[in-house]
Backbone as a ProteinNet text record, in pm:
[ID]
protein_1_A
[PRIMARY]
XXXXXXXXXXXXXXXXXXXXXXXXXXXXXXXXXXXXXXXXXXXXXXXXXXXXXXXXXXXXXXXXXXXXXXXXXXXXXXXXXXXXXXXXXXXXXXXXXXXXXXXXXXXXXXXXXXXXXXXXXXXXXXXXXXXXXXXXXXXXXXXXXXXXXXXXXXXXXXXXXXXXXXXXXXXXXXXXXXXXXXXXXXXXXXXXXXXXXXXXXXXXXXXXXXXX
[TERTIARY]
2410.6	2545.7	2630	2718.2	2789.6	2956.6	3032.9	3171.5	3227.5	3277.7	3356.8	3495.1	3575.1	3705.8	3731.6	3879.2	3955.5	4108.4	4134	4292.5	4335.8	4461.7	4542.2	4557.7	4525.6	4550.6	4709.5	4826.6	4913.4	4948.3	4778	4743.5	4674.6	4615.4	4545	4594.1	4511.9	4568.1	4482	4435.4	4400.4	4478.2	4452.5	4527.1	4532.5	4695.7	4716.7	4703.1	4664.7	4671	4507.3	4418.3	4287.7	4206.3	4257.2	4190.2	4234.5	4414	4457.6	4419.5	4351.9	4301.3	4163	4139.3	4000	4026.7	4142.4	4224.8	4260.9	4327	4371.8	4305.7	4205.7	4067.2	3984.3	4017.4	4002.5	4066.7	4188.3	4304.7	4282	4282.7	4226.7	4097.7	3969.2	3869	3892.7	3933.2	3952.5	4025.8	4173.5	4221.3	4164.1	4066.8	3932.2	3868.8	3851.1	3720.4	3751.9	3657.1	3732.6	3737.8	3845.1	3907.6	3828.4	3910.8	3841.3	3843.3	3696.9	3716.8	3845.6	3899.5	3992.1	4169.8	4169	4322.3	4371.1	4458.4	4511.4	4600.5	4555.1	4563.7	4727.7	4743.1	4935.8	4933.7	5011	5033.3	5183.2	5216.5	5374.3	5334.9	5422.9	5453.4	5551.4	5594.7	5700.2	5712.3	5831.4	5864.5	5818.2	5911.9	5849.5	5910.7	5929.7	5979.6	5839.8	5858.7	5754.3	5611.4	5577.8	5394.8	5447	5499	5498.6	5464.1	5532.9	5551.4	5428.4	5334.2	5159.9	5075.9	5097.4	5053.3	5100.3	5196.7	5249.5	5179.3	5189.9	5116.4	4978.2	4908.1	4754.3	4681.4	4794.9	4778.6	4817.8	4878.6	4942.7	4798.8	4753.3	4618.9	4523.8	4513.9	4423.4	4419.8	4542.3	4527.4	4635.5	4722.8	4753	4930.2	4926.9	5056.2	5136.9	5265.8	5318.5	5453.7	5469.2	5653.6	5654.5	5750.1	5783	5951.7	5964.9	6033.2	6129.4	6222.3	6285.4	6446.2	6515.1	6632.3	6714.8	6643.7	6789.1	6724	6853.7	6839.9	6720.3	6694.7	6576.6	6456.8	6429.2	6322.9	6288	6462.7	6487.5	6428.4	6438	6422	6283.7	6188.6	6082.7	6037.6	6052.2	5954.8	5964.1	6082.2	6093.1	6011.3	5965.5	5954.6	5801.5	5749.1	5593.1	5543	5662.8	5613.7	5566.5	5661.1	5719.6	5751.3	5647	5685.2	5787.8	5820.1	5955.6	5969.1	6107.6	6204.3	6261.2	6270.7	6338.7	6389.4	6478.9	6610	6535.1	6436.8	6360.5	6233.8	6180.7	6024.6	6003	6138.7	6132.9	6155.9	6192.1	6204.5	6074.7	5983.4	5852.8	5808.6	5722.3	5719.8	5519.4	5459.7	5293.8	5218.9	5124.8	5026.8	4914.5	4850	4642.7	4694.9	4766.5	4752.2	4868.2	4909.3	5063	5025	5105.8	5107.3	5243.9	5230.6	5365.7	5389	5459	5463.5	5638.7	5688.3	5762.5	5837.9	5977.3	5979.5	5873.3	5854.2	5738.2	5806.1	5906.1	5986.6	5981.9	5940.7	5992.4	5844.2	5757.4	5649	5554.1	5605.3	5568.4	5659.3	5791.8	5885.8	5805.1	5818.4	5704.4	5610.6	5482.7	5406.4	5374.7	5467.9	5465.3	5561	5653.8	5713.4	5565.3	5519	5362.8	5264	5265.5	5147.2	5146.2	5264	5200.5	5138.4	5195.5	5103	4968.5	4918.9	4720.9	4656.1	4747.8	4654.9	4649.3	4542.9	4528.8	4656.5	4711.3	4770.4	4779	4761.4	4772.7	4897.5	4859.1	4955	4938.6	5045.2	5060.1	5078.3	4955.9	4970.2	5086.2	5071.1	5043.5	5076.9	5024.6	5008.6	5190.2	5198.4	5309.4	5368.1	5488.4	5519.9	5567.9	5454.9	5434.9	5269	5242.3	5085.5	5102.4	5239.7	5263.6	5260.1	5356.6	5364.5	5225.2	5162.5	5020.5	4902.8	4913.6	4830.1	4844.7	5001.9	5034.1	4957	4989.7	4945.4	4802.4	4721.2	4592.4	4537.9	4557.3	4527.8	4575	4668.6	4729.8	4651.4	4673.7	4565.7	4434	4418.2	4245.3	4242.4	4111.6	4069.2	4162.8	4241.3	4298	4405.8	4402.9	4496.5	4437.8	4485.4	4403.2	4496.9	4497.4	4540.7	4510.6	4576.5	4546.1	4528	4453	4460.6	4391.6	4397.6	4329.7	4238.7	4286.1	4202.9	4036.8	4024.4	3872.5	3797.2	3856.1	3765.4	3784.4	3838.5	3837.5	3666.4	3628.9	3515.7	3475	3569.9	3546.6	3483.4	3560	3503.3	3403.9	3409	3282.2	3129	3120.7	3062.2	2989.5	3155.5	3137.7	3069.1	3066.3	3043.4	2882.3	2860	2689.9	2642.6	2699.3	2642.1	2588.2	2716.9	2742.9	2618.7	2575.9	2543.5	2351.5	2331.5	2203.7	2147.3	2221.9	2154.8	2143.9	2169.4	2066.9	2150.1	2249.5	2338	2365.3	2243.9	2264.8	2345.7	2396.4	2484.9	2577.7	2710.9	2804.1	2891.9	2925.9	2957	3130.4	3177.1	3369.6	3429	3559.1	3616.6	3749.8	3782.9	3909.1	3979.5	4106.8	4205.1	4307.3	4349.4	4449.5	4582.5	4709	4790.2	4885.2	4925.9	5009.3	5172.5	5192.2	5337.1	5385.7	5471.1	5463.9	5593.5	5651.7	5758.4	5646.3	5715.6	5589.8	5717	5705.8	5829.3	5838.3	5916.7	5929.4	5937.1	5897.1	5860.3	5984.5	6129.6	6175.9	6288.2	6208.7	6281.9	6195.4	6091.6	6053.5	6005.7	5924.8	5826.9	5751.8	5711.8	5608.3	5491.6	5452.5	5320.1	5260.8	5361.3	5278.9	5273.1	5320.7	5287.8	5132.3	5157.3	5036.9	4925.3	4917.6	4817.3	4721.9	4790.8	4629.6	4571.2	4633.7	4524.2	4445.4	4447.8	4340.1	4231.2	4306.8	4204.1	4110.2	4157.1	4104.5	3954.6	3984.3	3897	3789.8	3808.4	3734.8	3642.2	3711.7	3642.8	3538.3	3559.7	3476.7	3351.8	3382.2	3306.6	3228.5	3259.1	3167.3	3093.3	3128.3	3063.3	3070.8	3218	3274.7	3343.4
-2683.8	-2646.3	-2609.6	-2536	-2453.6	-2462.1	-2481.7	-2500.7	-2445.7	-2366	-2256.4	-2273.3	-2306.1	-2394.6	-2272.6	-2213.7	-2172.6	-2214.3	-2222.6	-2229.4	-2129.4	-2053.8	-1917.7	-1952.4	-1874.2	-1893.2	-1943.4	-1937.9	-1996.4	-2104.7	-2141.1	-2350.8	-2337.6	-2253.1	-2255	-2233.6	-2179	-2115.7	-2012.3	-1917.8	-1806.1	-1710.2	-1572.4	-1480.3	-1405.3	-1379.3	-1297.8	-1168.6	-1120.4	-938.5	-945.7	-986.4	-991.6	-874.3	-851.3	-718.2	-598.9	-608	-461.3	-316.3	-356.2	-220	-177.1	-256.8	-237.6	-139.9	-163.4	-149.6	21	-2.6	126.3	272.6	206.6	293.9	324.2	261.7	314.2	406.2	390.1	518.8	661.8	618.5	703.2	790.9	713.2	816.6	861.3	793.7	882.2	985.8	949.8	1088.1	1187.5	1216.2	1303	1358.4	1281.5	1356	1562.9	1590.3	1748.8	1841.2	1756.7	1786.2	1854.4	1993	2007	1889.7	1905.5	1804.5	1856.5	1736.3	1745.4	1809.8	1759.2	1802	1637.4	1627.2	1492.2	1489.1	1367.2	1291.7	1289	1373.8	1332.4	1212.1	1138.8	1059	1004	989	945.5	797.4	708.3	562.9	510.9	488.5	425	292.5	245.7	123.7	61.3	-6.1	-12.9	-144.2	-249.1	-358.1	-449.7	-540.1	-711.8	-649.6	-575	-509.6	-352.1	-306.2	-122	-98.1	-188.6	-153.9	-161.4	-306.4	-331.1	-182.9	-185.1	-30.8	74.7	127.4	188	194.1	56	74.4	134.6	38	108.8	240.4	311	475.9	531.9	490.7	574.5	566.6	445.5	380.5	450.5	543.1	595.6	732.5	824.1	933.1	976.7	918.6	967	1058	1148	1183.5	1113.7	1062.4	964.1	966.9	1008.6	1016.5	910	863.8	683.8	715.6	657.6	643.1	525.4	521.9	368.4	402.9	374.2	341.1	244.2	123.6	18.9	18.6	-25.5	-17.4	-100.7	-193.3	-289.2	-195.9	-136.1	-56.6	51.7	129.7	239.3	253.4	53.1	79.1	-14	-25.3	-66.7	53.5	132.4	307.5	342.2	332.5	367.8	321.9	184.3	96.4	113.2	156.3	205.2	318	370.2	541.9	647.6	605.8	735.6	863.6	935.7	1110.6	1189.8	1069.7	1185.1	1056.4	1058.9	988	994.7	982.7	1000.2	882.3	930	836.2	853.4	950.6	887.7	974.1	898.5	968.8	1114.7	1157.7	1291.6	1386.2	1312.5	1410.3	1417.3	1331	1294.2	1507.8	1529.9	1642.9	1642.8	1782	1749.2	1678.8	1598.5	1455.2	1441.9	1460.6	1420.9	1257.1	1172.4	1065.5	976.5	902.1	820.9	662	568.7	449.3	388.2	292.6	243.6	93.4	41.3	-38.3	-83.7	-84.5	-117.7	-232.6	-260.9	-411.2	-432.9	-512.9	-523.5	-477.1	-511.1	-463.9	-307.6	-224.6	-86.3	-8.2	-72.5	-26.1	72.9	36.4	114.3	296.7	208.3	394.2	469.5	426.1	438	504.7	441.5	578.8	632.3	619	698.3	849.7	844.7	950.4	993.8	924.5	1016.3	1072.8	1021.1	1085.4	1239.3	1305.7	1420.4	1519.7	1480.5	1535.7	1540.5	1462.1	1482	1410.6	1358	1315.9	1086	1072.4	953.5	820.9	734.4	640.6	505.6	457.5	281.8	213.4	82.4	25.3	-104	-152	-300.8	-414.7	-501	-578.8	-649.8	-636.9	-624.6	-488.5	-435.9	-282.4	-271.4	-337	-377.9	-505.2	-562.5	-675.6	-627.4	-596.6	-628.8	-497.3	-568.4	-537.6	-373	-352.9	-183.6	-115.9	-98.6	-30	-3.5	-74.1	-97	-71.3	-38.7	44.5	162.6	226.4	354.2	434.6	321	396.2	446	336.7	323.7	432.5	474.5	583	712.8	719.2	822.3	847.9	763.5	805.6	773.5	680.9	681.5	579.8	691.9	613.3	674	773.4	784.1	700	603.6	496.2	358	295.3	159.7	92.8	-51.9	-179.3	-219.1	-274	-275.9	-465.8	-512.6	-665	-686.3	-782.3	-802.7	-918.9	-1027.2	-1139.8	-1094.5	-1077.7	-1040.1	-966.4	-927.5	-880.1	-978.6	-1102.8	-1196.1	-1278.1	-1292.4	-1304.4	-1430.1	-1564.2	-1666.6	-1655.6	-1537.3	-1502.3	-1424.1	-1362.3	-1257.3	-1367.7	-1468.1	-1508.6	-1630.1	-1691.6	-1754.4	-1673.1	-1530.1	-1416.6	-1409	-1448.1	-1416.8	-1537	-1645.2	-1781.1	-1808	-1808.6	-1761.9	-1666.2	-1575.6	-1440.1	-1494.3	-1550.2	-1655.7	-1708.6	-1789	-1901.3	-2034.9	-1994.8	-2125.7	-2268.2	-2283.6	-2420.6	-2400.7	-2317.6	-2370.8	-2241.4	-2230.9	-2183.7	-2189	-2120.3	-2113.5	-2157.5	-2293.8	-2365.9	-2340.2	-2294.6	-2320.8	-2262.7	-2224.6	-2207.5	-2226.6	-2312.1	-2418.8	-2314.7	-2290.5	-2245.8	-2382.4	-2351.8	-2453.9	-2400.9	-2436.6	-2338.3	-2449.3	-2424.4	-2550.6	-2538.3	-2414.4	-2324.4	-2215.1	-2239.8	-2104.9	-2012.3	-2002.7	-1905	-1741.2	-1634.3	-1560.1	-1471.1	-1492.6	-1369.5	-1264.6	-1193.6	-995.1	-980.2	-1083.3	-1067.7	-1120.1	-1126.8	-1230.1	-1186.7	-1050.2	-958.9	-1017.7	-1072.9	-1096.3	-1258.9	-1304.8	-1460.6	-1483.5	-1532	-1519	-1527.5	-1592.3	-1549.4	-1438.4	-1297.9	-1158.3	-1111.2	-1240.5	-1178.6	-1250.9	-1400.3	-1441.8	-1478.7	-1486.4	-1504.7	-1356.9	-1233.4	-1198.5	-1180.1	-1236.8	-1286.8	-1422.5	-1497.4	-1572	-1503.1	-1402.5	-1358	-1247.1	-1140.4	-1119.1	-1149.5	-1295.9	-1349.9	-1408.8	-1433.5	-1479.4	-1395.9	-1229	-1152.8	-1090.4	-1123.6	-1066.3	-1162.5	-1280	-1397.4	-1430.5	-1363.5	-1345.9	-1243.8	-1091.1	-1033.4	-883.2	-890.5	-763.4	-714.5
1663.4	1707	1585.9	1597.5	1496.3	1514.8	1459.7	1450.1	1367.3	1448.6	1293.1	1286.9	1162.6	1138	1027.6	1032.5	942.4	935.6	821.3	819.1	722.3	784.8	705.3	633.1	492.7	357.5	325.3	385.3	329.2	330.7	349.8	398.5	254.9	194.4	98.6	-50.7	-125.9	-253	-277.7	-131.7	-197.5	-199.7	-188.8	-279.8	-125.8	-108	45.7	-14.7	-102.2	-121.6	-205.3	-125.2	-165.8	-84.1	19.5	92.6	124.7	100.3	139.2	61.3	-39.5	-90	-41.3	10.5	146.8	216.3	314	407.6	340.5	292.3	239	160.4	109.1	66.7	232	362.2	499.7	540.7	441.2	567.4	479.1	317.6	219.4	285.1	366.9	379.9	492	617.8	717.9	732.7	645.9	637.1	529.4	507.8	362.4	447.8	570.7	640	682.9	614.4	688.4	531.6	439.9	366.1	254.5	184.6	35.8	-47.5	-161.8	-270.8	-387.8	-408.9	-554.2	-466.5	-335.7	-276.8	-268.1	-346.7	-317.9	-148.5	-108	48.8	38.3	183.1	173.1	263.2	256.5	292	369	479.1	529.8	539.2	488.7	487.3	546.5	675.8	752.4	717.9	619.7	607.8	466.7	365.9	247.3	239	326.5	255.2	211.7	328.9	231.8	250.6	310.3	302.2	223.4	308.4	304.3	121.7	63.6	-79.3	-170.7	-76.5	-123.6	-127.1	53	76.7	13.4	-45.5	-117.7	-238.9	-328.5	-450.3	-411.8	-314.4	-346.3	-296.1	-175.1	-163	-301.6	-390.9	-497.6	-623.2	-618	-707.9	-646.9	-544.8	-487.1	-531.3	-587	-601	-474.5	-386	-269.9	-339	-225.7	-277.6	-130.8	-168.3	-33.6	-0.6	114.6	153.5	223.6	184.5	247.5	331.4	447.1	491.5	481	425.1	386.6	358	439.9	504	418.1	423.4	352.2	202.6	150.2	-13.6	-73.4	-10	-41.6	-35.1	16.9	83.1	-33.2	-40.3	-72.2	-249.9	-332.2	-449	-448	-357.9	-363.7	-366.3	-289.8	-297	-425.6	-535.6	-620.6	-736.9	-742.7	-834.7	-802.9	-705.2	-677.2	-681.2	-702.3	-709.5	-577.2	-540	-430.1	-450.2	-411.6	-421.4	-396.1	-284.9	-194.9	-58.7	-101.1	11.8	144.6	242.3	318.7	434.6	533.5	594.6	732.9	771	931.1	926	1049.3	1119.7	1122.2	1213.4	1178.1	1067.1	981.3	850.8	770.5	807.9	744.8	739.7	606.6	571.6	639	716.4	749.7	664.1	722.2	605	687.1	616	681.4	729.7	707.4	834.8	811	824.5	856	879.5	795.9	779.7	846.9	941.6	996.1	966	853.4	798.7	820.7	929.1	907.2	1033.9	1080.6	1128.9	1282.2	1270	1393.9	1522.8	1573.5	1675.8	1701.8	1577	1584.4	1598	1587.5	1562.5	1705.9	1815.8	1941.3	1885	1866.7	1855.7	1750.3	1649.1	1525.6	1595.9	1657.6	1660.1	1765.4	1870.6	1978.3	1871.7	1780.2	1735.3	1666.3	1603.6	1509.1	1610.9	1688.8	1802.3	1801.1	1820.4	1865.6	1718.8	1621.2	1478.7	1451.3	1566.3	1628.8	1478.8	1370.1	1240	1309.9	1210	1185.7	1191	1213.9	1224.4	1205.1	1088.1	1074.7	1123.5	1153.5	1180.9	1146.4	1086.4	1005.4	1164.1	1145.8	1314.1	1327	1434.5	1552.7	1596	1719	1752.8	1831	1888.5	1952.2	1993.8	2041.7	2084	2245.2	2338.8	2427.3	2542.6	2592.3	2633	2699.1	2742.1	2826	2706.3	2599.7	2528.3	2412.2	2411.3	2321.9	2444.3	2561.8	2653.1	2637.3	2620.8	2651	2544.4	2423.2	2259.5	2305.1	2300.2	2293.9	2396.7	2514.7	2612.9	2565.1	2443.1	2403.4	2285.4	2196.1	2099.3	2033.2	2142.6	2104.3	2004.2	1936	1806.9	1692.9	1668.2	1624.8	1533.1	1651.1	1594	1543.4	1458.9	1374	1364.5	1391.3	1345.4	1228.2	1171.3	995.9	1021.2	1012.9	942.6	842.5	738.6	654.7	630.5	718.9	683.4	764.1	833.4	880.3	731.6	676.2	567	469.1	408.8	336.1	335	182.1	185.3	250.4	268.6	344	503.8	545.3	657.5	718.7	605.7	598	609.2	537.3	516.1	627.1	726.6	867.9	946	929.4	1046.2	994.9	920.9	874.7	928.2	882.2	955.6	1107.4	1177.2	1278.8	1353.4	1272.9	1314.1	1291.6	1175.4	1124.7	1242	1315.8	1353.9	1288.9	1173.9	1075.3	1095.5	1192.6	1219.4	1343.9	1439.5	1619	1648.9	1762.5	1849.4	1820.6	1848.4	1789.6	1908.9	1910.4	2034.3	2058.7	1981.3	1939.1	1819.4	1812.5	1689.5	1708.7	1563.7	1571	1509.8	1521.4	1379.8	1391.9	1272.9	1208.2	1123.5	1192.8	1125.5	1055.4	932.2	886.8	889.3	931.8	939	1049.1	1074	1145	1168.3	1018.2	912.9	884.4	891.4	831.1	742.2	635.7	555.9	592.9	640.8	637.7	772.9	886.1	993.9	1103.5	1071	1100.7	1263.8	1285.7	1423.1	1537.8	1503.5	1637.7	1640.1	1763.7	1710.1	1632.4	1607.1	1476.6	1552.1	1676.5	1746.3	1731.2	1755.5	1719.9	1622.7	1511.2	1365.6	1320.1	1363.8	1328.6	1387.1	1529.6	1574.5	1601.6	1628.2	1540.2	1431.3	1373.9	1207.8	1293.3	1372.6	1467.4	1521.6	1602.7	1701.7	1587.6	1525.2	1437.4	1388.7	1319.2	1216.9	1336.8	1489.2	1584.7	1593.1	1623.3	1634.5	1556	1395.6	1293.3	1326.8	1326.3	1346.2	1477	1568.5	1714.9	1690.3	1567.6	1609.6	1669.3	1712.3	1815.1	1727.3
[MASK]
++++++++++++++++++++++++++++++++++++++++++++++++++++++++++++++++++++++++++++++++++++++++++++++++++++++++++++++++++++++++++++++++++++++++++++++++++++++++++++++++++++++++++++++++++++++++++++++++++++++++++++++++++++

Protein backbone atom coordinates (compact mmCIF):
# COMPACT_ATOMS: atom_id res chain seq x y z
CA UNK A 1 0.00 0.00 0.00
CA UNK A 2 1.20 3.43 -0.94
CA UNK A 3 0.43 6.87 0.66
CA UNK A 4 1.30 9.77 -0.99
CA UNK A 5 1.68 12.97 1.48
CA UNK A 6 2.72 16.50 0.26
CA UNK A 7 2.83 19.74 1.89
CA UNK A 8 3.07 23.29 -0.25
CA UNK A 9 6.34 24.51 -0.16
CA UNK A 10 5.47 27.55 1.90
CA UNK A 11 5.40 24.73 4.72
CA UNK A 12 8.86 24.15 3.49
CA UNK A 13 12.11 25.85 2.53
CA UNK A 14 12.07 25.11 -0.96
CA UNK A 15 12.41 27.50 -3.62
CA UNK A 16 8.70 28.77 -5.08
CA UNK A 17 10.38 29.96 -8.50
CA UNK A 18 12.02 26.48 -9.08
CA UNK A 19 9.85 25.64 -12.18
CA UNK A 20 8.53 28.69 -13.89
CA UNK A 21 11.16 28.72 -16.45
CA UNK A 22 9.88 25.22 -17.36
CA UNK A 23 6.68 26.72 -17.77
CA UNK A 24 7.78 29.40 -19.82
CA UNK A 25 10.36 27.69 -22.16
CA UNK A 26 6.45 25.84 -22.91
CA UNK A 27 4.83 28.98 -24.04
CA UNK A 28 8.35 29.91 -25.72
CA UNK A 29 7.95 26.53 -27.99
CA UNK A 30 4.47 26.45 -28.65
CA UNK A 31 4.36 29.75 -29.76
CA UNK A 32 7.85 28.64 -32.42
CA UNK A 33 5.88 26.04 -33.78
CA UNK A 34 5.34 27.19 -37.53
CA UNK A 35 7.83 29.87 -37.10
CA UNK A 36 11.15 30.96 -39.11
CA UNK A 37 14.47 30.15 -37.29
CA UNK A 38 16.30 33.32 -35.68
CA UNK A 39 12.61 35.63 -35.49
CA UNK A 40 12.44 36.52 -31.95
CA UNK A 41 8.82 35.26 -30.20
CA UNK A 42 6.46 38.36 -29.60
CA UNK A 43 5.06 38.04 -26.82
CA UNK A 44 1.74 40.05 -24.94
CA UNK A 45 1.94 39.73 -21.03
CA UNK A 46 -1.34 40.72 -19.22
CA UNK A 47 -0.45 41.73 -15.75
CA UNK A 48 3.03 42.28 -14.18
CA UNK A 49 2.59 42.38 -10.52
CA UNK A 50 3.57 39.34 -7.79
CA UNK A 51 4.01 36.50 -10.83
CA UNK A 52 3.62 38.61 -14.22
CA UNK A 53 7.09 40.16 -13.43
CA UNK A 54 8.77 36.23 -12.85
CA UNK A 55 7.17 35.57 -16.19
CA UNK A 56 8.37 38.60 -17.54
CA UNK A 57 11.96 38.07 -16.56
CA UNK A 58 12.12 34.59 -18.04
CA UNK A 59 10.25 35.36 -21.62
CA UNK A 60 12.89 38.17 -21.80
CA UNK A 61 15.94 35.30 -20.72
CA UNK A 62 14.44 33.51 -23.52
CA UNK A 63 15.15 35.83 -26.34
CA UNK A 64 11.29 36.95 -26.28
CA UNK A 65 10.37 40.37 -27.45
CA UNK A 66 7.25 41.32 -24.80
CA UNK A 67 4.41 43.93 -24.48
CA UNK A 68 3.15 43.80 -21.01
CA UNK A 69 0.05 45.19 -20.10
CA UNK A 70 0.28 46.95 -16.66
CA UNK A 71 -1.93 49.64 -15.48
CA UNK A 72 -0.95 50.53 -11.83
CA UNK A 73 2.36 52.00 -11.02
CA UNK A 74 3.50 48.88 -9.18
CA UNK A 75 3.09 46.92 -12.24
CA UNK A 76 4.00 49.78 -14.45
CA UNK A 77 7.80 49.86 -12.79
CA UNK A 78 8.09 46.09 -12.47
CA UNK A 79 7.82 45.87 -16.46
CA UNK A 80 10.44 48.29 -16.36
CA UNK A 81 12.94 46.87 -14.00
CA UNK A 82 12.58 43.46 -16.22
CA UNK A 83 12.78 44.77 -19.34
CA UNK A 84 9.77 45.46 -21.12
CA UNK A 85 9.75 46.26 -24.80
CA UNK A 86 6.73 48.24 -24.91
CA UNK A 87 4.01 49.25 -22.48
CA UNK A 88 0.67 49.56 -22.46
CA UNK A 89 -2.78 50.66 -20.34
CA UNK A 90 -5.19 47.54 -21.85
CA UNK A 91 -5.92 44.18 -23.76
CA UNK A 92 -6.86 45.96 -26.57
CA UNK A 93 -4.00 47.97 -27.21
CA UNK A 94 -1.87 44.77 -27.05
CA UNK A 95 0.15 45.16 -30.61
CA UNK A 96 -0.20 41.09 -33.02
CA UNK A 97 2.06 38.23 -30.88
CA UNK A 98 2.56 34.43 -31.74
CA UNK A 99 0.80 33.87 -28.16
CA UNK A 100 -0.35 35.86 -24.94
CA UNK A 101 0.28 35.36 -21.21
CA UNK A 102 -2.57 36.41 -18.68
CA UNK A 103 -0.97 37.04 -15.54
CA UNK A 104 -2.94 39.16 -14.00
CA UNK A 105 -5.69 39.55 -10.76
CA UNK A 106 -7.43 36.22 -10.62
CA UNK A 107 -10.89 37.78 -10.70
CA UNK A 108 -10.09 39.26 -14.20
CA UNK A 109 -8.80 36.41 -15.76
CA UNK A 110 -12.16 34.95 -17.66
CA UNK A 111 -12.39 38.93 -19.32
CA UNK A 112 -8.69 38.44 -19.99
CA UNK A 113 -9.04 35.76 -22.31
CA UNK A 114 -12.26 35.69 -23.55
CA UNK A 115 -10.77 39.43 -25.02
CA UNK A 116 -7.52 37.16 -26.48
CA UNK A 117 -9.63 34.53 -28.02
CA UNK A 118 -10.44 35.84 -31.11
CA UNK A 119 -6.48 36.49 -32.16
CA UNK A 120 -6.68 32.42 -32.90
CA UNK A 121 -2.76 32.51 -31.18
CA UNK A 122 -1.80 30.44 -28.05
CA UNK A 123 -2.90 31.55 -24.39
CA UNK A 124 -1.44 30.93 -20.84
CA UNK A 125 -2.99 31.47 -17.95
CA UNK A 126 -1.62 31.97 -14.39
CA UNK A 127 -4.23 29.36 -12.27
CA UNK A 128 -6.72 29.16 -11.82
CA UNK A 129 -8.55 29.27 -15.35
CA UNK A 130 -11.38 31.09 -13.73
CA UNK A 131 -13.26 31.68 -10.40
CA UNK A 132 -16.25 30.00 -11.38
CA UNK A 133 -17.10 26.50 -13.45
CA UNK A 134 -19.54 28.59 -16.46
CA UNK A 135 -17.06 30.88 -17.38
CA UNK A 136 -14.00 28.20 -17.57
CA UNK A 137 -16.56 25.90 -19.75
CA UNK A 138 -17.23 28.69 -22.11
CA UNK A 139 -13.24 29.22 -22.43
CA UNK A 140 -12.43 25.71 -22.80
CA UNK A 141 -15.29 24.94 -25.73
CA UNK A 142 -13.97 28.13 -27.24
CA UNK A 143 -10.57 27.53 -27.31
CA UNK A 144 -9.58 24.24 -27.07
CA UNK A 145 -6.19 23.36 -26.68
CA UNK A 146 -5.21 26.50 -27.48
CA UNK A 147 -5.51 27.51 -24.13
CA UNK A 148 -3.09 26.31 -21.01
CA UNK A 149 -3.21 26.61 -17.36
CA UNK A 150 0.10 27.43 -16.12
CA UNK A 151 0.92 25.64 -12.62
CA UNK A 152 4.09 24.92 -11.45
CA UNK A 153 4.26 22.66 -8.63
CA UNK A 154 3.43 19.38 -10.72
CA UNK A 155 6.72 19.86 -12.29
CA UNK A 156 8.72 20.26 -8.87
CA UNK A 157 11.18 17.49 -8.65
CA UNK A 158 9.63 16.18 -5.25
CA UNK A 159 6.77 15.33 -7.20
CA UNK A 160 8.00 14.26 -10.13
CA UNK A 161 9.51 11.76 -8.31
CA UNK A 162 5.97 10.62 -6.05
CA UNK A 163 4.53 10.25 -9.70
CA UNK A 164 7.28 7.59 -10.58
CA UNK A 165 6.71 5.80 -7.32
CA UNK A 166 3.32 5.78 -7.48
CA UNK A 167 3.58 4.85 -11.16
CA UNK A 168 6.48 1.71 -9.94
CA UNK A 169 4.49 -0.18 -7.94
CA UNK A 170 7.44 -0.80 -5.82
CA UNK A 171 5.25 0.30 -2.34
CA UNK A 172 1.69 -1.43 -3.37
CA UNK A 173 -1.22 0.42 -4.70
CA UNK A 174 -1.67 3.70 -4.39
CA UNK A 175 -4.44 3.56 -1.75
CA UNK A 176 -4.86 7.71 -0.89
CA UNK A 177 -3.29 11.05 -1.03
CA UNK A 178 -3.06 13.41 1.94
CA UNK A 179 -2.21 17.19 1.32
CA UNK A 180 -1.33 19.29 4.16
CA UNK A 181 -1.64 22.96 4.12
CA UNK A 182 -0.05 25.03 6.99
CA UNK A 183 -1.61 28.51 5.75
CA UNK A 184 -3.99 29.69 3.85
CA UNK A 185 -2.75 33.67 3.01
CA UNK A 186 -1.49 33.45 -0.70
CA UNK A 187 0.34 37.03 -1.58
CA UNK A 188 -0.80 38.82 -4.92
CA UNK A 189 -3.95 36.89 -4.74
CA UNK A 190 -5.94 38.91 -2.36
CA UNK A 191 -9.37 39.71 -4.91
CA UNK A 192 -10.66 36.57 -4.45
CA UNK A 193 -10.59 33.20 -1.70
CA UNK A 194 -7.67 31.76 -1.59
CA UNK A 195 -9.31 28.25 -2.37
CA UNK A 196 -8.98 29.15 -6.19
CA UNK A 197 -5.65 30.25 -5.67
CA UNK A 198 -4.47 27.30 -3.87
CA UNK A 199 -6.09 24.37 -4.12
CA UNK A 200 -5.21 23.71 -7.56
CA UNK A 201 -1.71 23.51 -6.74
CA UNK A 202 -3.56 20.19 -4.78
CA UNK A 203 -5.37 18.90 -7.42
CA UNK A 204 -2.58 19.53 -9.76
CA UNK A 205 0.20 17.63 -7.98
CA UNK A 206 -2.76 14.65 -7.53
CA UNK A 207 -2.98 14.66 -10.96
CA UNK A 208 0.77 14.47 -11.98
CA UNK A 209 0.85 11.77 -9.36
CA UNK A 210 -2.21 9.54 -10.58
CA UNK A 211 -0.92 9.87 -13.77
CA UNK A 212 -3.58 11.98 -15.89
Amino acid sequence: MMIASFTPAWCSTASPFAAPRRIIMGIVWETAKGAPDGIRRQIGLVGCGHWGRYILRDLKSLGCHVTVVARSPESRANAVEHGADLLVDSVAALPPADGYVAASSTSTHAGVVNALLPTGRPIYVEKPLTIDPESARSIVETGGERVFVMDKWRYHAGIEALRDLAGSGEFGPLESIRTYRCGWRHEGNDDVDCTWVLMPHDISIAFEILGY
